[in-house]
PDB file of C-alpha atoms in Angstrom:
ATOM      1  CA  UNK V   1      -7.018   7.802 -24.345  1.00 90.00           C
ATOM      2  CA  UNK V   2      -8.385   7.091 -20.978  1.00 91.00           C
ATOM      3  CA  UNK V   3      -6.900   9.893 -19.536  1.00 91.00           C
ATOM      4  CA  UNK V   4      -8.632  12.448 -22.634  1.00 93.00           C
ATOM      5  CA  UNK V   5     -12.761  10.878 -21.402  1.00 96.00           C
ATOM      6  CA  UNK V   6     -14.134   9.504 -18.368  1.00 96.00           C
ATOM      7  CA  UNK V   7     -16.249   7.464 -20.409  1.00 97.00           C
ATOM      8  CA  UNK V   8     -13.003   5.774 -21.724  1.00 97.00           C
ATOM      9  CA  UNK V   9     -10.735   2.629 -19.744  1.00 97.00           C
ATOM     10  CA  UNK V  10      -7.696   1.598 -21.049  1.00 97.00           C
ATOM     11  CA  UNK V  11      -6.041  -1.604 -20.076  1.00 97.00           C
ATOM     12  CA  UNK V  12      -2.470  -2.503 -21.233  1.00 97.00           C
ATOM     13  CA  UNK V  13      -2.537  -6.565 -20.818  1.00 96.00           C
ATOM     14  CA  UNK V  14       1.023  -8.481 -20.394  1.00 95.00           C
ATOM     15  CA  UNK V  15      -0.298 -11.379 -22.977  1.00 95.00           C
ATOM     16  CA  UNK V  16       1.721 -14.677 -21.997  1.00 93.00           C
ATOM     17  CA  UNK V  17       0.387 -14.104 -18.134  1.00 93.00           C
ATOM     18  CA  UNK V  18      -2.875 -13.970 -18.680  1.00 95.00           C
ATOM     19  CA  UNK V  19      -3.093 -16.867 -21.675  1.00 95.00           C
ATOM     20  CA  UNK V  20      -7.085 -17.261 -20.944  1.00 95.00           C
ATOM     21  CA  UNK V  21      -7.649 -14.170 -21.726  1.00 96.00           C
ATOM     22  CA  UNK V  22      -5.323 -14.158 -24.808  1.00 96.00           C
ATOM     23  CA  UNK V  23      -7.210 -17.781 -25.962  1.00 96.00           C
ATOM     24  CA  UNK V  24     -10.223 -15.775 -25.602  1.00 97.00           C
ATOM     25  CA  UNK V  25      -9.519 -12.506 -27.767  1.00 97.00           C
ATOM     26  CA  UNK V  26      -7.851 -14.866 -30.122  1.00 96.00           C
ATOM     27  CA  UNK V  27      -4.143 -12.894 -29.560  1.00 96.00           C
ATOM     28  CA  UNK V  28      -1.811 -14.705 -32.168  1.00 93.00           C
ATOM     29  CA  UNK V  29       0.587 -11.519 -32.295  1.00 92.00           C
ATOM     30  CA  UNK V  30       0.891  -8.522 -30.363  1.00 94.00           C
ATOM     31  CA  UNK V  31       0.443  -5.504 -29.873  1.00 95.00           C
ATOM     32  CA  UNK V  32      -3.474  -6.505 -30.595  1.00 97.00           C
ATOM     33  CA  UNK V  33      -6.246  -4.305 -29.337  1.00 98.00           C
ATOM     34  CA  UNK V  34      -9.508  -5.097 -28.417  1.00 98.00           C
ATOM     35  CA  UNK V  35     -12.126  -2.602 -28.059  1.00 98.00           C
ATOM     36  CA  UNK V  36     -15.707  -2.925 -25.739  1.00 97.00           C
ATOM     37  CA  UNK V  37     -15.343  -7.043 -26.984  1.00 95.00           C
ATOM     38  CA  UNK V  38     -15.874  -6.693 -30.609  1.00 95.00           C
ATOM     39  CA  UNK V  39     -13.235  -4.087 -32.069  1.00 97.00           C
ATOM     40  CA  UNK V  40     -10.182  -6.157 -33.147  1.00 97.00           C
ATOM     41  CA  UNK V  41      -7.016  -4.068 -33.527  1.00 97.00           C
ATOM     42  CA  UNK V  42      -3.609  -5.417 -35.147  1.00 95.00           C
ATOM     43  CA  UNK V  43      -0.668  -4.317 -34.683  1.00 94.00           C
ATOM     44  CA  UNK V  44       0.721  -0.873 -33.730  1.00 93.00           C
ATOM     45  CA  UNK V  45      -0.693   1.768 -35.813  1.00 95.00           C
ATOM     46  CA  UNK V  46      -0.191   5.506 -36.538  1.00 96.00           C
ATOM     47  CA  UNK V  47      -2.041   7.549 -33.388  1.00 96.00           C
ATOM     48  CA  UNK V  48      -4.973   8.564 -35.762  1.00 96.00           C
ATOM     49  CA  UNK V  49      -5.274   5.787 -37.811  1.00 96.00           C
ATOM     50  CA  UNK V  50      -5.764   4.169 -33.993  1.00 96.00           C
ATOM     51  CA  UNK V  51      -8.145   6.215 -32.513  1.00 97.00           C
ATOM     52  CA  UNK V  52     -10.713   6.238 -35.595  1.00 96.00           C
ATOM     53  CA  UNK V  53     -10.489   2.160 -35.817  1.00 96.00           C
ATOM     54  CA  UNK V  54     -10.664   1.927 -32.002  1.00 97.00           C
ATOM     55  CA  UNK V  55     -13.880   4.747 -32.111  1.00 96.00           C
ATOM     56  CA  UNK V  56     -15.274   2.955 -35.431  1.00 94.00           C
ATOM     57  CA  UNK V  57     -14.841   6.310 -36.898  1.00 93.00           C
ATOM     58  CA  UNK V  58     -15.655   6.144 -41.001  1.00 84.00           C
ATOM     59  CA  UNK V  59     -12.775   6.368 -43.127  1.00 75.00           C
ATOM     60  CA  UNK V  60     -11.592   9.841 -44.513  1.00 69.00           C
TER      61      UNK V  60
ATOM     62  CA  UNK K   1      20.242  -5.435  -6.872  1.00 63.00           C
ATOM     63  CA  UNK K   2      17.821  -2.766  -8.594  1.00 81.00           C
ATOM     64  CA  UNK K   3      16.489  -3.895 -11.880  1.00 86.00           C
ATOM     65  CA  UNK K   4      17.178  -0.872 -12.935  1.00 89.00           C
ATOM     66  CA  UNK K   5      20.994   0.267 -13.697  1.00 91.00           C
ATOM     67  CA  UNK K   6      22.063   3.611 -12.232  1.00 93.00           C
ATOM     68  CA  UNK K   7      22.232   5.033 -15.904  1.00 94.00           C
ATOM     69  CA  UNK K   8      18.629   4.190 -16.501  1.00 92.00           C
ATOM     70  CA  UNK K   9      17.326   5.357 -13.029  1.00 94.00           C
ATOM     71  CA  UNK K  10      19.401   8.416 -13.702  1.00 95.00           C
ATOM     72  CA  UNK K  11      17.703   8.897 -17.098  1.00 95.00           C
ATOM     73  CA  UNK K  12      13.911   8.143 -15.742  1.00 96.00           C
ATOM     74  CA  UNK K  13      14.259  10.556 -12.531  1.00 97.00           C
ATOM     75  CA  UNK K  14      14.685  12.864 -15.388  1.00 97.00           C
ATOM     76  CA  UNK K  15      11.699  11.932 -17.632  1.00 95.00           C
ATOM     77  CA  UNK K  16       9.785  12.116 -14.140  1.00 97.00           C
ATOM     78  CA  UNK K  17      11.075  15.398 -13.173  1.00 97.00           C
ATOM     79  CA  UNK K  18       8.040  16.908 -14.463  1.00 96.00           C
ATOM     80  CA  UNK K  19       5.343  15.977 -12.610  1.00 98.00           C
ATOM     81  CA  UNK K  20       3.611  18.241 -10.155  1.00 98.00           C
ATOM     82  CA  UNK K  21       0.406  15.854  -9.338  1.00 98.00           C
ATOM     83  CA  UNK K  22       0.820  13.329  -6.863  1.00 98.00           C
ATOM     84  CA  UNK K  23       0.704   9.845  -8.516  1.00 98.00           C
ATOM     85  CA  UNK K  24      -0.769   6.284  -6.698  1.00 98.00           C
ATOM     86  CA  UNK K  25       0.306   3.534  -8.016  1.00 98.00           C
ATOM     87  CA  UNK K  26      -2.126   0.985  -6.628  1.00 98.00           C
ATOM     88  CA  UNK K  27      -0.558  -2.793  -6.963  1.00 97.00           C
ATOM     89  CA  UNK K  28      -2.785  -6.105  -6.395  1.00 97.00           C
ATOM     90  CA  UNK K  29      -1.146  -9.021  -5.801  1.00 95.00           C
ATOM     91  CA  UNK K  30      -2.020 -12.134  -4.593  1.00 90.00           C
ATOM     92  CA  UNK K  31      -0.511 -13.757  -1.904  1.00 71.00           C
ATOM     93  CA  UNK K  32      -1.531 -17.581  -2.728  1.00 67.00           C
ATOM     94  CA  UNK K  33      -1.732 -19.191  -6.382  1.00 61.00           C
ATOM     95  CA  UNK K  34      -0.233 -16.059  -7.491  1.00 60.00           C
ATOM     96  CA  UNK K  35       2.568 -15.814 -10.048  1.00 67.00           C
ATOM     97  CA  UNK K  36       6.058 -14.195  -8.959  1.00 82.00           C
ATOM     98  CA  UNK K  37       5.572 -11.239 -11.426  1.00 90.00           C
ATOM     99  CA  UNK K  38       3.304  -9.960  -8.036  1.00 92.00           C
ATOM    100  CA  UNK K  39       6.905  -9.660  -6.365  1.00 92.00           C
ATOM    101  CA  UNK K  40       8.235  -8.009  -9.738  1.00 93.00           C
ATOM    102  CA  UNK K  41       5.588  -5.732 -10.138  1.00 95.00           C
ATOM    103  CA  UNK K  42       6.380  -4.902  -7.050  1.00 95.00           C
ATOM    104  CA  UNK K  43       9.768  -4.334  -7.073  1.00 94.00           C
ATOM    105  CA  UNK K  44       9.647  -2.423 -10.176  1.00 95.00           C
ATOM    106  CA  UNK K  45       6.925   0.268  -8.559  1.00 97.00           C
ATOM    107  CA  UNK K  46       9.041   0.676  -5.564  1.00 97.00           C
ATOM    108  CA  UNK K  47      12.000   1.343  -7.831  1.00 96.00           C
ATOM    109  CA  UNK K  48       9.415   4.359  -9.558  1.00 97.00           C
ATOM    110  CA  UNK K  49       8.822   5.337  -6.664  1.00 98.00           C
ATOM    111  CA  UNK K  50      12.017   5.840  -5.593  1.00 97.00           C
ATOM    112  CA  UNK K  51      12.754   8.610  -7.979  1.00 97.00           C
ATOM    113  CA  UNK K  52      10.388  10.748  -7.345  1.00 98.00           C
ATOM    114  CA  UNK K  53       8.994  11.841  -4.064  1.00 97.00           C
ATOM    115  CA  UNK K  54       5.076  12.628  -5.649  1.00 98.00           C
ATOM    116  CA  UNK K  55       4.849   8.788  -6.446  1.00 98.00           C
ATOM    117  CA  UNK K  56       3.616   6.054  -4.035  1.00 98.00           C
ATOM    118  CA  UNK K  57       2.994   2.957  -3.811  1.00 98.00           C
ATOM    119  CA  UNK K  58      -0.179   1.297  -2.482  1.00 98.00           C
ATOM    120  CA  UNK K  59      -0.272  -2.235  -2.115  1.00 96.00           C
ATOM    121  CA  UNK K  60      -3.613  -4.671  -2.011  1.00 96.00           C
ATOM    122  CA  UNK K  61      -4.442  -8.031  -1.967  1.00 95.00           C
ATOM    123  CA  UNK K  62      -6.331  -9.224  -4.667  1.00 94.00           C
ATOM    124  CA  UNK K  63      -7.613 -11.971  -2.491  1.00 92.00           C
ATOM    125  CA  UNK K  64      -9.051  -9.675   0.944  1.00 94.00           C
ATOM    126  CA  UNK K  65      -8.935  -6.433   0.057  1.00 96.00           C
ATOM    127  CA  UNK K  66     -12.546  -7.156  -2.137  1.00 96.00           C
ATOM    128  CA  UNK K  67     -13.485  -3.404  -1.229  1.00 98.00           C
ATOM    129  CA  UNK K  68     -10.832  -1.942  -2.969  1.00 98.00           C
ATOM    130  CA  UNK K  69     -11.234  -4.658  -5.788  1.00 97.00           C
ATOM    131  CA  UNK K  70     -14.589  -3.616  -6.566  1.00 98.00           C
ATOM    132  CA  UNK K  71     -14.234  -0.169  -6.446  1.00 98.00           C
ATOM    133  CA  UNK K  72     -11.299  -0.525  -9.341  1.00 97.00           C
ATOM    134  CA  UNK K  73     -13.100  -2.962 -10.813  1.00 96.00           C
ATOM    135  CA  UNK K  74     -10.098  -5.775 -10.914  1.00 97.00           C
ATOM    136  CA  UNK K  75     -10.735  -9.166 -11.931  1.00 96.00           C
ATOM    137  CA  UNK K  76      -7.263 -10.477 -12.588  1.00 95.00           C
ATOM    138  CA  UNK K  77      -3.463 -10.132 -10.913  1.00 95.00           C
ATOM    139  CA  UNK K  78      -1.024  -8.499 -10.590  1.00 96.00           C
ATOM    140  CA  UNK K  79      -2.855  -4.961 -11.676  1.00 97.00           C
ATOM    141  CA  UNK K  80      -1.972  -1.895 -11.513  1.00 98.00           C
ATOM    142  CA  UNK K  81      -4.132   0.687 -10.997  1.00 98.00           C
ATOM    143  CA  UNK K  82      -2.875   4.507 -11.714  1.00 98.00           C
ATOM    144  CA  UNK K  83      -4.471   7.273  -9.743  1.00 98.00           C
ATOM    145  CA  UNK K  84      -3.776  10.961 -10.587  1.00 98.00           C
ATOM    146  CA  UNK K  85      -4.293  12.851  -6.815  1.00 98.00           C
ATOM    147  CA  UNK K  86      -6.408  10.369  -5.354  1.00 97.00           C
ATOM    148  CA  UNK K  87      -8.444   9.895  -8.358  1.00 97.00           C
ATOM    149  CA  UNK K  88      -8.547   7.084 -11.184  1.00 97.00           C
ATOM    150  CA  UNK K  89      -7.436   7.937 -14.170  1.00 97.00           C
ATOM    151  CA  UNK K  90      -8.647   4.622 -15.923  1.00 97.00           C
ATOM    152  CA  UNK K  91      -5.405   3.349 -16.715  1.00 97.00           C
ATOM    153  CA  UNK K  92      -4.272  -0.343 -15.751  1.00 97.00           C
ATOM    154  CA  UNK K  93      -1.628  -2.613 -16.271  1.00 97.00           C
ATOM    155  CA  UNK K  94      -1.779  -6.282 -15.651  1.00 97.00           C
ATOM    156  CA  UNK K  95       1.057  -8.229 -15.574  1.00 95.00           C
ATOM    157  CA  UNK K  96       4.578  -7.295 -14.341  1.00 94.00           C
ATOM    158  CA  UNK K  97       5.170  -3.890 -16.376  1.00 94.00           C
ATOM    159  CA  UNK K  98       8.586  -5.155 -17.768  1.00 92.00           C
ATOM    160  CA  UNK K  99      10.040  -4.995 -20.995  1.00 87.00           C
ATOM    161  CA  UNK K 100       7.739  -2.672 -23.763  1.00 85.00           C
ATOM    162  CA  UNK K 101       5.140  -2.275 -20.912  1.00 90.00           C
ATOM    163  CA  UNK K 102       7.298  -1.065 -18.733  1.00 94.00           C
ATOM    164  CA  UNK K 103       7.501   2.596 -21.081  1.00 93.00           C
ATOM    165  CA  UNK K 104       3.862   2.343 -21.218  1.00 93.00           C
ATOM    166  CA  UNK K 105       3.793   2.476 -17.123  1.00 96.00           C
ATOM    167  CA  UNK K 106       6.149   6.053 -17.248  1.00 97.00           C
ATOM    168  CA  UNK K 107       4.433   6.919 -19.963  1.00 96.00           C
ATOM    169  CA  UNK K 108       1.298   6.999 -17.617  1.00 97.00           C
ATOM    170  CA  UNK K 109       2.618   7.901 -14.859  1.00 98.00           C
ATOM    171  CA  UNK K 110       3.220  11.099 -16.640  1.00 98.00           C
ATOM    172  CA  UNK K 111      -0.259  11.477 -17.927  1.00 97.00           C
ATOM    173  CA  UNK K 112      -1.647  11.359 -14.642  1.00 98.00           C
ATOM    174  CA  UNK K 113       1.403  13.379 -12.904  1.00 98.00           C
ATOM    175  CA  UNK K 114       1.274  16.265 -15.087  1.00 97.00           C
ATOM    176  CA  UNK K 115      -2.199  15.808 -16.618  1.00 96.00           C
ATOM    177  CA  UNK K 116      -0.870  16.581 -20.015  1.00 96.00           C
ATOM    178  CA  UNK K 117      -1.808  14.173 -22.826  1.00 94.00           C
ATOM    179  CA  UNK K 118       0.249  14.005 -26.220  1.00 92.00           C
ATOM    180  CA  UNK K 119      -2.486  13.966 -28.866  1.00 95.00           C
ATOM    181  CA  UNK K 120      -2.933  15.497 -31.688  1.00 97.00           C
ATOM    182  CA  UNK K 121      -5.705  18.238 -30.926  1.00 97.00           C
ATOM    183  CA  UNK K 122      -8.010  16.651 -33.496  1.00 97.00           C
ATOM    184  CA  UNK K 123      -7.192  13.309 -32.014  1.00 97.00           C
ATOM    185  CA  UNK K 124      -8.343  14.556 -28.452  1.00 97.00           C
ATOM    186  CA  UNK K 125     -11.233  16.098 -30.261  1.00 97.00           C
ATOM    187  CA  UNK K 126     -12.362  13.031 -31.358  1.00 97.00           C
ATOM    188  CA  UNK K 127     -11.989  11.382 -27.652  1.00 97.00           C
ATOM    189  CA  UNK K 128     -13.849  14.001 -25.745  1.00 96.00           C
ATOM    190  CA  UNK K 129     -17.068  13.450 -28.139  1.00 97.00           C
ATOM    191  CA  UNK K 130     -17.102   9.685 -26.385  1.00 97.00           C
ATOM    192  CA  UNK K 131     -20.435   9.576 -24.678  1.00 97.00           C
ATOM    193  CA  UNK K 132     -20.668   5.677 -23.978  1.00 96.00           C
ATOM    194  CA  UNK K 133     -18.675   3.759 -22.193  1.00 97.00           C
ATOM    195  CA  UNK K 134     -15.337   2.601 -24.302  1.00 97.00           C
ATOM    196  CA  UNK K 135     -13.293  -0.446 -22.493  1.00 98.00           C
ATOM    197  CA  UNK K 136      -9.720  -0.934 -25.005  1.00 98.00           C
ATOM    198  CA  UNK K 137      -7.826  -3.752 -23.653  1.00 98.00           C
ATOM    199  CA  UNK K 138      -4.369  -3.590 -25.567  1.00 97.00           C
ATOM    200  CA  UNK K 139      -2.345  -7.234 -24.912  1.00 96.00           C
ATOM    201  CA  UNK K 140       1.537  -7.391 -25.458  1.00 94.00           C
ATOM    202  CA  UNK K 141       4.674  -9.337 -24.449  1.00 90.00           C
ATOM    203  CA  UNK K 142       7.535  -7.847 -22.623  1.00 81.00           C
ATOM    204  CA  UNK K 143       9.859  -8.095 -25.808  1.00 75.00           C
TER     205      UNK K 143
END
């Protein structure tokens, strides 16, 4: 997603290593996604189901 | 010893065979109260590297190298910090890419090597319209 918009960064997190940050975004189970601090994202999803959750697109 | 076997560097030379861009792989580390997945991160990039003569390996420290740090915008270690021909794609990994994360590292690798990106077109689309800055911080284990 990064790669698609300079606007975009993209950070892939190893969870146990970094257990502050983990405590902080409340990671119980993973993959979970958090997007510009308030976007919470569980689990893996399909790649457009993703993108429009991530974006805060409206539902189809 | 490699941690990767000879049937799995065999098989990743070939998913790397592709790329015509020159790929960084910037790696922080820290060189006091850091963990030991530094070293693996580390040894992991070097084995990447290894495959394929367009990839290198740029080491920092997290610690003293507070130019570089800022310019990347690192806060944490080890990171990784993928640059497609000098320039940053926006990808990082933090932690030792092992395990799952380790086939999100080729996977961008190959974005910024080739500069092809597997979306769906309406899916890219959708990205390009982004006009303020989006930060997506995706946590996972290594199993």
């Amino acid at each position: 997603m990064a790669a698609a918009n300079e606007n975009i960064t993209a950070d892939a997190i190893e969870a146990t290593e970094f257990m502050e940050l983990s405590r902080k975004y409340r990671v119980t189970g993973v993959p979970k996604t958090i997007v510009n601090e308030t976007i919470e994202i569980m689990g893996g999803l399909p790649e457009k189901m993703f993108v429009r959750q991530a974006l805060e697109m409206p539902e189809e | 010893m490699g941690l990767l076997s000879p049937q799995d560097e065999a098989t990743l030379k070939n998913h790397l065979s592709g790329i015509t861009i020159p790929v960084q792989l910037v790696l922080f580390t820290q060189a006091f109260g850091g963990s030991e997945s530094g070293d693996v991160a580390k040894q992991i990039l070097n084995e990447v590297a290894s495959l394929n003569d367009k990839i290198t390996v740029v080491e920092k420290n997290f610690v003293l190298d507070t130019e570089d740090k800022a310019k990347y915008k690192i806060d944490k270690a080890p990171a990784i910090v993928i640059l497609s021909d000098g320039t940053d794609t926006r990808m990082r990994m933090y932690g030792a890419p092992t395990g799952y994360e380790f086939v999100g590292l080729v996977e961008a690798i190959i974005v910024a090597g080739t500069a092809v990106i597997d979306l769906d077109p309406e899916t890219m689309k959708w990205l390009q319209a982004v006009d303020k800055p989006t930060h997506i911080q995706v946590f996972s284990t290594p199993t």
